[in-house]
XYZ file of C-alpha atoms in Angstrom:
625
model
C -111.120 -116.937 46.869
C -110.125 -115.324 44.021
C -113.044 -113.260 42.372
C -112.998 -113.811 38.079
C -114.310 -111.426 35.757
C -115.585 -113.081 32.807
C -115.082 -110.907 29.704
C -117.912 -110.647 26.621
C -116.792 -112.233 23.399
C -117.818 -109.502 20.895
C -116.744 -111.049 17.930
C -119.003 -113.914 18.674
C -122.202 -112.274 19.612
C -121.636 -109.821 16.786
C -120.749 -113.337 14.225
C -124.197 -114.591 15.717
C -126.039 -111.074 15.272
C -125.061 -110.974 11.638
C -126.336 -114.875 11.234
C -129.596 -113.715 12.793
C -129.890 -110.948 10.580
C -129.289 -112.817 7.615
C -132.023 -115.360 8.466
C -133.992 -112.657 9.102
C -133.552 -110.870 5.372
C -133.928 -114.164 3.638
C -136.908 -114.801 5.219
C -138.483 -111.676 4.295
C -137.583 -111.907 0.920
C -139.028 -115.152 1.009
C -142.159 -114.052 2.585
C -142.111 -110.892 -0.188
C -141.563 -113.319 -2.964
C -144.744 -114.897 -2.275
C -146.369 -112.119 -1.621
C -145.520 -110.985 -5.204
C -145.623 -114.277 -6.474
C -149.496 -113.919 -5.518
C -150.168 -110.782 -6.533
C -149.114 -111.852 -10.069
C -151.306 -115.164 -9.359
C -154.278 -112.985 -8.992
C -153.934 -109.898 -11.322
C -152.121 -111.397 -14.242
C -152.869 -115.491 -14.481
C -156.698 -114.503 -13.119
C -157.176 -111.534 -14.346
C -159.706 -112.363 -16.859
C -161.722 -114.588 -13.987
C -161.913 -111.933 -11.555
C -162.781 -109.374 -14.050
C -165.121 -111.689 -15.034
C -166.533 -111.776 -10.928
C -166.478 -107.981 -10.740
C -168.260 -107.484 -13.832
C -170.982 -109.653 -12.696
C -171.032 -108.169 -9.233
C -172.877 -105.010 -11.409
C -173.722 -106.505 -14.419
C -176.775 -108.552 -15.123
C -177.496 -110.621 -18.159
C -181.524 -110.820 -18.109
C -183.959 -112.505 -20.597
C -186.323 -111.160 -23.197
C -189.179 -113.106 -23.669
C -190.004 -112.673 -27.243
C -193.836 -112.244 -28.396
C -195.551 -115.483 -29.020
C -197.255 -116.204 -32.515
C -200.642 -114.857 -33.253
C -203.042 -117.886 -34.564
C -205.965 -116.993 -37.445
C -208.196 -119.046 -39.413
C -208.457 -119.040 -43.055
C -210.528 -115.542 -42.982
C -208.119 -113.800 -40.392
C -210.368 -114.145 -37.339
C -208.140 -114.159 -34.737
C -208.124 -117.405 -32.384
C -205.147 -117.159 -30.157
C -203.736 -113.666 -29.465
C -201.353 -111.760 -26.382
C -201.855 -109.499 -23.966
C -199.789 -108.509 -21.537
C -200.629 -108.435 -17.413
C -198.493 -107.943 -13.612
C -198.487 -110.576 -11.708
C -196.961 -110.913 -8.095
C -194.367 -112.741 -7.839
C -192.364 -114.547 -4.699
C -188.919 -115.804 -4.358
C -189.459 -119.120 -1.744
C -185.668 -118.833 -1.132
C -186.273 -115.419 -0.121
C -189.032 -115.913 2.250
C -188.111 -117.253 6.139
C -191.680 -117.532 6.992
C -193.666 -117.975 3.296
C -196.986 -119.352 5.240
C -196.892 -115.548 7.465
C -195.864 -113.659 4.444
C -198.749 -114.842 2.331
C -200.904 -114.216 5.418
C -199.416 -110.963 5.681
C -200.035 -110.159 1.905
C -203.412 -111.080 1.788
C -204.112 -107.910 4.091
C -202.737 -105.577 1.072
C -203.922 -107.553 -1.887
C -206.685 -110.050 -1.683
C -205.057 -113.675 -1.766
C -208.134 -116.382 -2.366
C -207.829 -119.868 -0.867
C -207.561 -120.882 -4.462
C -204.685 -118.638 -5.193
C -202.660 -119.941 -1.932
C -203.410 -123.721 -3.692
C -202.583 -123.058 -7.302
C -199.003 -121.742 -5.587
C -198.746 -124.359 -3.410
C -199.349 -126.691 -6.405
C -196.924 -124.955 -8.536
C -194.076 -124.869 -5.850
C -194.427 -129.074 -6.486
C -194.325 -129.335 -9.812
C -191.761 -126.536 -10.658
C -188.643 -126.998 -8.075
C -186.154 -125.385 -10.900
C -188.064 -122.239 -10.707
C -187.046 -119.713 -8.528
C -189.913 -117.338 -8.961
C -193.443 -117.989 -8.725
C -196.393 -116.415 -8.928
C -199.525 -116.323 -6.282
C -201.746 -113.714 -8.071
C -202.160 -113.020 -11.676
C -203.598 -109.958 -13.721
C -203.628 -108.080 -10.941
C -205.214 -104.470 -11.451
C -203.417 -101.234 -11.447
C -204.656 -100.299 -7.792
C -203.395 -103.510 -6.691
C -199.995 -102.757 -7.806
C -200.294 -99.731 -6.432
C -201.057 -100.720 -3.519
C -198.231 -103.468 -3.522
C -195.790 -100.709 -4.606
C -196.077 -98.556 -1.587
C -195.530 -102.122 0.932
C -192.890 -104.049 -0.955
C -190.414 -102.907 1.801
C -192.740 -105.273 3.973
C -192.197 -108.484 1.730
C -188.864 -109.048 0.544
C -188.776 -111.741 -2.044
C -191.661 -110.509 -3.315
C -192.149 -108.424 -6.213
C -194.404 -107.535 -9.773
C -193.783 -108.565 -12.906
C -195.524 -107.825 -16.390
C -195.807 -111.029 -18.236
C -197.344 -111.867 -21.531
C -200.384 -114.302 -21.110
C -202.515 -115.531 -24.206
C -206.204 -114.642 -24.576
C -208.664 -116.942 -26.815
C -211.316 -114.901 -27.939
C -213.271 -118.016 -29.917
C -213.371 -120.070 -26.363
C -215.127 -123.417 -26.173
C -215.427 -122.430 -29.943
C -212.166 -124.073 -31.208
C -210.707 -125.397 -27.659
C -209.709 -128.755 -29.102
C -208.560 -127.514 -31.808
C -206.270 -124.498 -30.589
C -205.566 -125.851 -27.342
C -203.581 -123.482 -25.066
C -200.323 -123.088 -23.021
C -199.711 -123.669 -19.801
C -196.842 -123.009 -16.959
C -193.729 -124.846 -17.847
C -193.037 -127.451 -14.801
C -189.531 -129.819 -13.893
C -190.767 -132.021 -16.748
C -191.120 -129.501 -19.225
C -187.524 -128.640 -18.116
C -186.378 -131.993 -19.062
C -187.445 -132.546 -22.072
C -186.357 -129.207 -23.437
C -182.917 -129.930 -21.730
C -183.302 -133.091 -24.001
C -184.259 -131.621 -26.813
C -181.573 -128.873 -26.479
C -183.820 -125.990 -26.435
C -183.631 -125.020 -22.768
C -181.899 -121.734 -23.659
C -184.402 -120.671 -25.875
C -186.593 -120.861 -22.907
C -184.955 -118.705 -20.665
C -187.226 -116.456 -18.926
C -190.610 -118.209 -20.489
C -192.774 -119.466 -18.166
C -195.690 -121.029 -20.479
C -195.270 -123.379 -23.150
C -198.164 -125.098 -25.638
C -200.101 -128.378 -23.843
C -202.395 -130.039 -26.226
C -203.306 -128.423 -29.767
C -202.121 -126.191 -32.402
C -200.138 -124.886 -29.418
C -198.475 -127.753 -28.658
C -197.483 -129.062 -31.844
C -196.666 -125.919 -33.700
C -194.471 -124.804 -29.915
C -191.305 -124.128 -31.482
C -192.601 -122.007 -34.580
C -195.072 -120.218 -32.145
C -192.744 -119.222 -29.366
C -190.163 -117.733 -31.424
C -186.663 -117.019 -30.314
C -185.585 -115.511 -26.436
C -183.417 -112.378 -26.748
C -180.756 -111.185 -23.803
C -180.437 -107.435 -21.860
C -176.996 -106.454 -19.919
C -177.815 -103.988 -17.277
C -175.956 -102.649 -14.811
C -177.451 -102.726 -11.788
C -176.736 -101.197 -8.241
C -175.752 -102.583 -5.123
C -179.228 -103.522 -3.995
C -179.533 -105.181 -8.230
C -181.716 -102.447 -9.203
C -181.139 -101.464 -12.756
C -179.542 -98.683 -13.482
C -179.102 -98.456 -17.205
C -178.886 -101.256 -20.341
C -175.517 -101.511 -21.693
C -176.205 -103.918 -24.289
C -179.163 -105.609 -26.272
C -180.068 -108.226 -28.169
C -183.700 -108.078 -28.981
C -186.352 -110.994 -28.986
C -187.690 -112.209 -32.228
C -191.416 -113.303 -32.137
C -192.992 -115.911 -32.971
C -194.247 -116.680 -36.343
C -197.975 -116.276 -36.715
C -200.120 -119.321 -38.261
C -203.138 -119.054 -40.619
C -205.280 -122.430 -40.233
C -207.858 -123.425 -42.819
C -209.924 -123.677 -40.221
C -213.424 -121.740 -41.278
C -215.063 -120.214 -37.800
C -217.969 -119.820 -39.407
C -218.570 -122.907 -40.891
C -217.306 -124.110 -37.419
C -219.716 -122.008 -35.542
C -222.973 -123.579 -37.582
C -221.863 -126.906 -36.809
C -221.959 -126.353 -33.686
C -225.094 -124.436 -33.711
C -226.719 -127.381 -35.844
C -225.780 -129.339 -33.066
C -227.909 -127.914 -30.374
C -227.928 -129.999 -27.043
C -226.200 -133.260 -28.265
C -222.687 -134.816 -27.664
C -221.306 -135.253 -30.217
C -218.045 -134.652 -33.439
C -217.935 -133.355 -36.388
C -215.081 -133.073 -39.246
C -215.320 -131.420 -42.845
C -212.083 -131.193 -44.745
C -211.339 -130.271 -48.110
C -210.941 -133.731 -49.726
C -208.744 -132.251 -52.587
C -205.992 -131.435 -50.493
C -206.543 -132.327 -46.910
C -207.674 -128.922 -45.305
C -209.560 -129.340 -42.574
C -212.732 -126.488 -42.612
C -214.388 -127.481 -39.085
C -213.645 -129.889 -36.426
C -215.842 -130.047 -33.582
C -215.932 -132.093 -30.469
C -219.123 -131.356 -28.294
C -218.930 -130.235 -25.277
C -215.832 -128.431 -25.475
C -214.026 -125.915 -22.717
C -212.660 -122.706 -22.248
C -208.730 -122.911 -22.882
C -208.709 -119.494 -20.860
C -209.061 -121.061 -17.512
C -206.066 -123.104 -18.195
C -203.817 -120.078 -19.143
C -202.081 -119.648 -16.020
C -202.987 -122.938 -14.135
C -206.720 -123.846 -14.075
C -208.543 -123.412 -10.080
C -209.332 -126.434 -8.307
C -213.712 -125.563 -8.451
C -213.357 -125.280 -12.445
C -211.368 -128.227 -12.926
C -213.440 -130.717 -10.631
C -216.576 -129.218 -12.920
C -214.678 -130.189 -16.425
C -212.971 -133.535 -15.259
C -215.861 -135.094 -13.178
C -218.685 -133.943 -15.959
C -220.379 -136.946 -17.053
C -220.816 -135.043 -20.548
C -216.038 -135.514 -21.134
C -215.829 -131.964 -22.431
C -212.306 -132.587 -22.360
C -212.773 -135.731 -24.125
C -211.681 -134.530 -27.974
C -214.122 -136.756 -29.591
C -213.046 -135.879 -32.932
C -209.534 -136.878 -32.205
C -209.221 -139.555 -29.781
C -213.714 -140.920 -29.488
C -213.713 -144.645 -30.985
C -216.724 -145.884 -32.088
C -218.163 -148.822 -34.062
C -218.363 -147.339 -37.198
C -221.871 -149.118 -38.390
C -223.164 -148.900 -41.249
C -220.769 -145.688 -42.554
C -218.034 -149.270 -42.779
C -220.777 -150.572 -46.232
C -219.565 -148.500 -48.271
C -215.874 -150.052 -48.063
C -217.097 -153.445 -47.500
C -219.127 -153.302 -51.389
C -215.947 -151.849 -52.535
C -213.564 -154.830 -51.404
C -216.397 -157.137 -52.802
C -216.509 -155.639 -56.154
C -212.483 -155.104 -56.766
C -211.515 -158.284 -54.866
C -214.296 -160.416 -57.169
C -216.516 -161.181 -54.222
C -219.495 -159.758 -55.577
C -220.960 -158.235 -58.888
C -223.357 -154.886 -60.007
C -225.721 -157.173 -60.394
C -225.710 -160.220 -57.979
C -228.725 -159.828 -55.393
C -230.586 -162.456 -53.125
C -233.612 -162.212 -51.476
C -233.522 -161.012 -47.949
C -235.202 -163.057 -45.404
C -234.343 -160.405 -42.627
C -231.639 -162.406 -41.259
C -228.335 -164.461 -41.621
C -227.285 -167.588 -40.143
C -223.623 -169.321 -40.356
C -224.000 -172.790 -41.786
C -224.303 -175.644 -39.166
C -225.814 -172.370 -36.498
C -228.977 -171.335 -35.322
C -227.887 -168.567 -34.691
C -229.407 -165.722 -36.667
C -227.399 -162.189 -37.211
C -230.506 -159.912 -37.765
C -230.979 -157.399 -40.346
C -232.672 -153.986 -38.698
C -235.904 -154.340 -40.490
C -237.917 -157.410 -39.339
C -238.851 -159.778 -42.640
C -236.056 -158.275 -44.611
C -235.882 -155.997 -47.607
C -237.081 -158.192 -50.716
C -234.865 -158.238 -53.558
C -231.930 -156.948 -52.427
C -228.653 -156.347 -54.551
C -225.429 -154.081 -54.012
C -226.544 -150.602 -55.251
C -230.282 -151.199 -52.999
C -227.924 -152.766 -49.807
C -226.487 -149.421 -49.528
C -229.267 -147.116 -50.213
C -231.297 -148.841 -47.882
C -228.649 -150.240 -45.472
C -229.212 -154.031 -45.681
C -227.671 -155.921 -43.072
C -227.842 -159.243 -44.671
C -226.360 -158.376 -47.633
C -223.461 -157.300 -45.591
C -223.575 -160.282 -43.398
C -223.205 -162.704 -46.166
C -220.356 -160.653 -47.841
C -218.285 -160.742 -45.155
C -218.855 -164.730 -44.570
C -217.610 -164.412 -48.791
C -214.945 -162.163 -48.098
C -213.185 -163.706 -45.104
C -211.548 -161.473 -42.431
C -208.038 -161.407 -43.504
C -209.804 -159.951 -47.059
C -211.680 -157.507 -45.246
C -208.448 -156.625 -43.016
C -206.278 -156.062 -45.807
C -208.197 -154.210 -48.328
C -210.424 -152.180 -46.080
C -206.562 -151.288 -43.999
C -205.990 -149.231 -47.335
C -208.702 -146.751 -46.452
C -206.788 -145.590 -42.987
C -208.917 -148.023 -40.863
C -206.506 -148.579 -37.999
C -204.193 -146.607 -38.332
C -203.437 -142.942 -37.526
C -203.906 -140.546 -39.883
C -200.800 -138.202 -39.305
C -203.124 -135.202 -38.493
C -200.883 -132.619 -37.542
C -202.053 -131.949 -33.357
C -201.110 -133.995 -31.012
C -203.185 -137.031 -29.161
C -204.393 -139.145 -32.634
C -205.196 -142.596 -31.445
C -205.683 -145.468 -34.331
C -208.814 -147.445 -33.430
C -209.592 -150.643 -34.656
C -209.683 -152.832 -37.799
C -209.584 -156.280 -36.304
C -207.648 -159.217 -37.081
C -207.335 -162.918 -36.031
C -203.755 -162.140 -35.138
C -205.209 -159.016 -32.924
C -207.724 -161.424 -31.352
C -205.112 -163.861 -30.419
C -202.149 -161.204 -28.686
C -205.431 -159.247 -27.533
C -207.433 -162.349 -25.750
C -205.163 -165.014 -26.362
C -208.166 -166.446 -27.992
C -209.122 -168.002 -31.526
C -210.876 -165.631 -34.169
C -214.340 -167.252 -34.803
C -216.414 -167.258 -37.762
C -219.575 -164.791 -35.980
C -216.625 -162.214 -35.121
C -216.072 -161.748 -39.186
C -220.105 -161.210 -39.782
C -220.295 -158.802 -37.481
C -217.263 -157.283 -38.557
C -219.010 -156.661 -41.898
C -221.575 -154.048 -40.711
C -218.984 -152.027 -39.155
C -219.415 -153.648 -35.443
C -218.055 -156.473 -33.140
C -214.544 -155.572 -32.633
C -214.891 -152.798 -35.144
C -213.728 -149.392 -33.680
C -212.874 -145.854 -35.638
C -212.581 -142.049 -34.735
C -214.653 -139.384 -36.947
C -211.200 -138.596 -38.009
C -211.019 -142.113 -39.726
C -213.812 -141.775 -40.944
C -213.761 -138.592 -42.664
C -210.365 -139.469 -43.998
C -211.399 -142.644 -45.528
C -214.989 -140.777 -46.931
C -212.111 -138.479 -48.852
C -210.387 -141.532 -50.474
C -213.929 -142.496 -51.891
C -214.458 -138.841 -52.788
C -211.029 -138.430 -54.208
C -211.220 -141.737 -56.657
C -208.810 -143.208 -54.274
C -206.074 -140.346 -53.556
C -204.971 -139.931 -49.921
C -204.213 -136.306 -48.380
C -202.868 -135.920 -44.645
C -205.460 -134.088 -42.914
C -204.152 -130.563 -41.289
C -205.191 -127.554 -39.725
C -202.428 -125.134 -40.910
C -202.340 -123.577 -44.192
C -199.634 -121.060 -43.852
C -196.897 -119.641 -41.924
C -195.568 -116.263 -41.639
C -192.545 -114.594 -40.025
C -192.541 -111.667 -37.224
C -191.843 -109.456 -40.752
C -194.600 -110.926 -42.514
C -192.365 -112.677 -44.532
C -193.661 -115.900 -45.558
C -191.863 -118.497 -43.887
C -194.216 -121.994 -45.651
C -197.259 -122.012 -47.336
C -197.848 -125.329 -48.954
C -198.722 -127.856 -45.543
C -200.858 -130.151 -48.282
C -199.436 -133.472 -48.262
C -200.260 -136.896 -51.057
C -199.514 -139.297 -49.201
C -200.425 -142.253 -51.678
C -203.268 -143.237 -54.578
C -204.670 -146.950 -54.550
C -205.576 -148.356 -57.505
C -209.009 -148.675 -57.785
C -211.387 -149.560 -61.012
C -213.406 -146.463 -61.485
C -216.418 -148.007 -62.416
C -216.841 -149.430 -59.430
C -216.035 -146.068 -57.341
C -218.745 -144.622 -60.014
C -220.975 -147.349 -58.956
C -220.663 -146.767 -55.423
C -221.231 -143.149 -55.326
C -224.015 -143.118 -57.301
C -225.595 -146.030 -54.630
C -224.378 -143.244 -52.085
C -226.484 -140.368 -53.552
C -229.517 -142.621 -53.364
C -228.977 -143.189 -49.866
C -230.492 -139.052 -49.550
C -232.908 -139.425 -52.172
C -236.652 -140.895 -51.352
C -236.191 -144.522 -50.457
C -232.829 -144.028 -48.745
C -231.952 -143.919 -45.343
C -231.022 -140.303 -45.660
C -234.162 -138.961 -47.894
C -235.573 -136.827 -44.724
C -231.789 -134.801 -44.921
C -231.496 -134.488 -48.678
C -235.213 -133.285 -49.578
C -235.003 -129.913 -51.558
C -231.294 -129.877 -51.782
C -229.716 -126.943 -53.839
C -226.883 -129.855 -54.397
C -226.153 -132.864 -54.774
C -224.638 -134.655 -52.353
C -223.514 -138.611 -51.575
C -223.945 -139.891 -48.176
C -224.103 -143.356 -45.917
C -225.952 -143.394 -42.864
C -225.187 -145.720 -39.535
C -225.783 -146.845 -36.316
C -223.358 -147.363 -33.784
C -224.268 -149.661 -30.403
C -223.251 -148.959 -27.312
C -224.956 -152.238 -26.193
C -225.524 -155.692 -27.090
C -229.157 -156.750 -27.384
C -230.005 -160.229 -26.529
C -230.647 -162.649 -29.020
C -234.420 -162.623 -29.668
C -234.930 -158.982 -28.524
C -235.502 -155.726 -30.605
C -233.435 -152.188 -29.811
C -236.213 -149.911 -27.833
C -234.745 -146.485 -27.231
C -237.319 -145.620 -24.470
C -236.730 -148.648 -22.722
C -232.864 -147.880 -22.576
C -230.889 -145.016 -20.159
C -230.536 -142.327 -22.355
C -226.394 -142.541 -22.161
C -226.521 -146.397 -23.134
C -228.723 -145.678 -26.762
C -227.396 -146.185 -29.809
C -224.863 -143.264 -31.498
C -225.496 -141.885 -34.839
C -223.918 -141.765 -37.595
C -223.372 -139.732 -41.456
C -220.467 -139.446 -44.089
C -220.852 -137.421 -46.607
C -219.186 -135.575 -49.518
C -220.635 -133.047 -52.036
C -221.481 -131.884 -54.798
C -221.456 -135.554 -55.475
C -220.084 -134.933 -58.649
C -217.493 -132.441 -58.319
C -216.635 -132.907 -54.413
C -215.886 -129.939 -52.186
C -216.311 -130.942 -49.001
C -216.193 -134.073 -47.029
C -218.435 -134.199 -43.750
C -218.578 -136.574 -40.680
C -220.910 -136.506 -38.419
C -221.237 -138.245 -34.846
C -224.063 -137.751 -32.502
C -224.021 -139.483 -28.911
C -226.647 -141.302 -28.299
C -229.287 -140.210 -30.304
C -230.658 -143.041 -32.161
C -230.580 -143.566 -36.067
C -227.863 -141.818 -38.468
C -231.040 -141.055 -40.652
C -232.465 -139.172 -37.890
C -229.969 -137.050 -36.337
C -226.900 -137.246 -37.604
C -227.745 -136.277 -41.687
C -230.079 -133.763 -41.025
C -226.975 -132.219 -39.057
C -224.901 -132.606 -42.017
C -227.444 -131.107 -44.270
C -227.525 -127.937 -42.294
C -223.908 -127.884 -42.340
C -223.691 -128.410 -45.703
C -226.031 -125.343 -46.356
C -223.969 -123.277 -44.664
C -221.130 -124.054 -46.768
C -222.927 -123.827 -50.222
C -225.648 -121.190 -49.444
C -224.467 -119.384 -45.947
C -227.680 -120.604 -45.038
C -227.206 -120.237 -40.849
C -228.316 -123.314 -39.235
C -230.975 -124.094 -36.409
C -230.211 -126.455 -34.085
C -231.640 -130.445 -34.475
C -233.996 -130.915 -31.988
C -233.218 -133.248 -29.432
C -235.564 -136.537 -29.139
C -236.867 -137.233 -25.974
């Protein structure tokens, strides 16, 4: 057997070598081209976004919450101001165990049960919020004190916020209002509205009030901070800054010291009051009694205060001024011998003789007048002075409701007046066609007669009524009530100072207007229903008194206040305007149920009105027992 040596073939291995090698390169240069290829990817195409990313890694863009508006009345006492106070704030995000960590907090800074709800309550309502707070105005031991533990509670720190102070209180609480924490909904609607921006970093926002509806002239515009920050986002320094502008301040025409007697002249009844400036719409005082302190709501209002406010049987957060309806009464007469005159119903000098009652034809049934026997003779100028029902009874049987509807509609009956807060509702001037969508019944002849002395379906707010008292007043010319007279700038530059709106002029024949105010000034002269308010007045003044049920009396049966719970007796009520001549001031008055308008309610207005023309302070009305 032959052994065979088998020889290498160089050439080949050293042909397949330089193959390999080759591969190899082009690989590599593949592999480098991409390599490069992303390097210019990343520092050239997205340069700008990761520069953008770095920046941000050190940079942070944080909110200035700018100042909010202060809020005066006409003589520059303050009513809403700011102050600023820490509060301790926690990140839930932050927090792996926020039930312990509250527990655990509570041993460095005292944490109330009502503190640990009001959080817990907040946390519902405000999901978008990643900071909340669980103790407010704390003190400067507390922070202290907080200071030298934070390491013990991240997610957890103090802030200094602005917070708004009323120094007035129940004073002007329905009239101011006050702000409260913004929640999801807030965040909504100002996404909605487009303003979510502005509201970067604010956490309150106006929730019934001046505050609410002046919100976007009161808050005033957010500013922006860059700061560069280390690597645990502590500032280091502020790189650029755009500064907050504050809000503009408002001056109402609101007088707190004619505000204060009213409310003084009140004493211990329930009740609303409104006295505006009837020749341009200015509203002077506007009470609703009881009222509340807008102070507790501030910075979300503890479970003990708010079952005391929302379960009282006395509705201090009831603005009766605003949003109480009420049969006006006998305050409606005045408008009712108005639509008689112009809409030739009734004459100066037609009269009857008052039998003390009023039956439909074909009815036994008898609509009584509120004196037994009746009044005698009886004719328009003595029906108001002395408030005869009958008289009223059979004009509105004349008139017809549709008349009544119509002409009596002109005087803001029904309607809203366009009073510039939030919350206005419109009453009630009735209507067959109301009856019919309302009941899905017929109107009937009794519901028009009782229409006619301002009851039945009849229902107004003071607010009504005070605005339709300044149409008599004003011969017939219409201004939209309002609170603010004037508007100024975070430079106290004015920014608007004429708020006084005409909003129309009916056409009424001025001796009949003559004749009805001069009827009205009787009504507080001796042998009206308002003599006891208007004896020894320094002025003269027009007024109409009424009474407003709160429920029906049998046929047959006479009203008996003694014999009635206290909260089911009649309401009383007084319009007003003076001097009588020359008018000034237009008052309404409301009293809860306390009886006549004759007997509460004027003598209120009278002391009022003293105020005004003589700075005569008031004493309160005593309450009947």
């Amino acid at each position: 057997m032959n052994d065979t040596v088998e020889l290498r073939d160089h050439s080949r291995e050293i042909r397949h070598f330089r193959i390999r090698l080759v591969m190899s390169a082009v690989i590599v240069v593949i592999l480098f081209g991409i390599l490069l290829g992303r390097f210019f990817y990343l520092q050239v195409m997205q340069a700008e976004h990761y520069t953008t990313l770095a920046e941000a890694n050190r940079i942070a863009i944080q909110p200035l919450v700018p100042n909010r508006g202060l809020i005066f009345d006409r003589n520059g006492e303050i009513l809403a101001q700011n102050y600023t106070a820490y509060t301790l704030e926690i990140i839930p995000d932050q927090v792996k165990d926020l039930e312990s960590a509250i527990h655990e907090l509570a041993t460095v800074i005292e944490i109330t049960p009502e503190d640990r709800r009001r959080f817990n309550k907040l946390k519902r309502e405000s999901t978008r919020f990643k900071s909340l707070p669980i103790r407010s105005r704390l003190t400067d031991i507390e922070v202290a004190r907080f200071a030298e533990n934070q390491y013990r509670f991240p997610g957890m720190d103090i802030k200094a916020h602005p917070l708004r102070h009323y120094p007035q209180g129940e004073l002007v609480s329905h009239v101011i209002g006050y702000i409260g924490r913004i929640n999801d909904k807030d965040l909504e609607q100002l996404e909605a509205d487009k303003r979510l921006k502005n509201y970067h970093g604010s956490t309150h926002i106006g929730r019934i009030g001046i505050e609410k509806s002046y919100e976007s002239a009161l808050h005033g515009q957010t500013g922006f901070e860059q700061v560069e920050t280390d690597a645990v986002g502590r500032p280091v320094r502020t790189l650029s800054r755009e500064a907050p502008v504050a809000g503009d301040d408002l001056t109402l025409s609101l007088d707190i010291g004619l505000q204060q007697a009213a409310i003084d002249a009140f004493g211990e009844y329930r009740g609303a009051l409104i006295a505006l400036d009837p020749s341009n719409g200015e509203i002077l005082a506007f009470v609703s009694k009881p009222g509340f302190d807008p102070n507790l709501f501030v910075d979300g209002i503890d479970h003990a205060n708010w079952r005391l406010l929302n379960e009282s049987i006395d509705r201090p957060l009831n603005n009766r001024a605003l949003r109480g309806v009420y049969p006006p009464g006998s305050t409606f007469k005045p408008f009712m011998a108005l639509a008689g005159l112009e809409l030739g119903k009734r004459s100066v000098r037609y009269g009857f003789s008052d039998p003390g009652y009023f039956s439909l034809p074909g009815s036994s049934h008898r609509f009584r007048d509120w004196k037994p026997g009746g009044h005698g003779w009886v004719d328009l100028h003595k029906s108001l002075v002395i408030s005869c029902d009958t008289y009223y009874y059979t004009l509105a049987h004349d008139l017809g409701i549709t008349n009544i509807h119509n002409f009596i509609g002109q005087f803001g009956f029904g309607k809203e007046t366009g009073i510039d807060i939030p919350g206005e509702v419109s009453g009630l001037l009735p209507s067959p066609e109301w009856k019919k969508k309302r009941f899905n019944q017929n109107w009937l002849p009794g519901d028009t007669i009782s229409v006619g002395i301002g009851q039945g379906f009849n229902l107004a707010t003071p607010l009504q009524l005070a605005y339709a008292t300044m149409l008599l007043a004003n011969d017939g010319k219409a201004y939209r009530p309002h609170f603010v007279k004037q508007q100024v700038d975070h430079h106290k530059n004015l920014v608007e100072d004429d708020f006084v709106t005409e909003m129309f002029r009916l056409n009424l024949k001025p001796e009949y207007l003559d004749h009805i105010k001069r009827a009205l000034v009787d009504v507080t002269r001796p042998g009206g229903t308002a003599a006891r308010a208007g004896v020894n007045a320094a002025y003269t003044f027009a007024g109409k008194t009424g009474t407003s049920q709160v429920i029906n009396i049998k046929q047959g049966e006479r009203y008996n206040a003694n014999r009635i719970n206290e909260r089911h007796r009649d309401h009383a009520l007084f319009i007003a305007f003076a001097p009588a001549e020359d008018p000034k001031i237009v008052l309404t008055v409301l009293v809860e149920n306390s009886g006549s308008g004759g007997s509460t309610a004027a003598p209120i207005a009278r002391k009022v009105l003293d105020y005004f023309f003589l700075g005569k302070i008031p004493e309160p009305v005593e309450k009947a027992g």
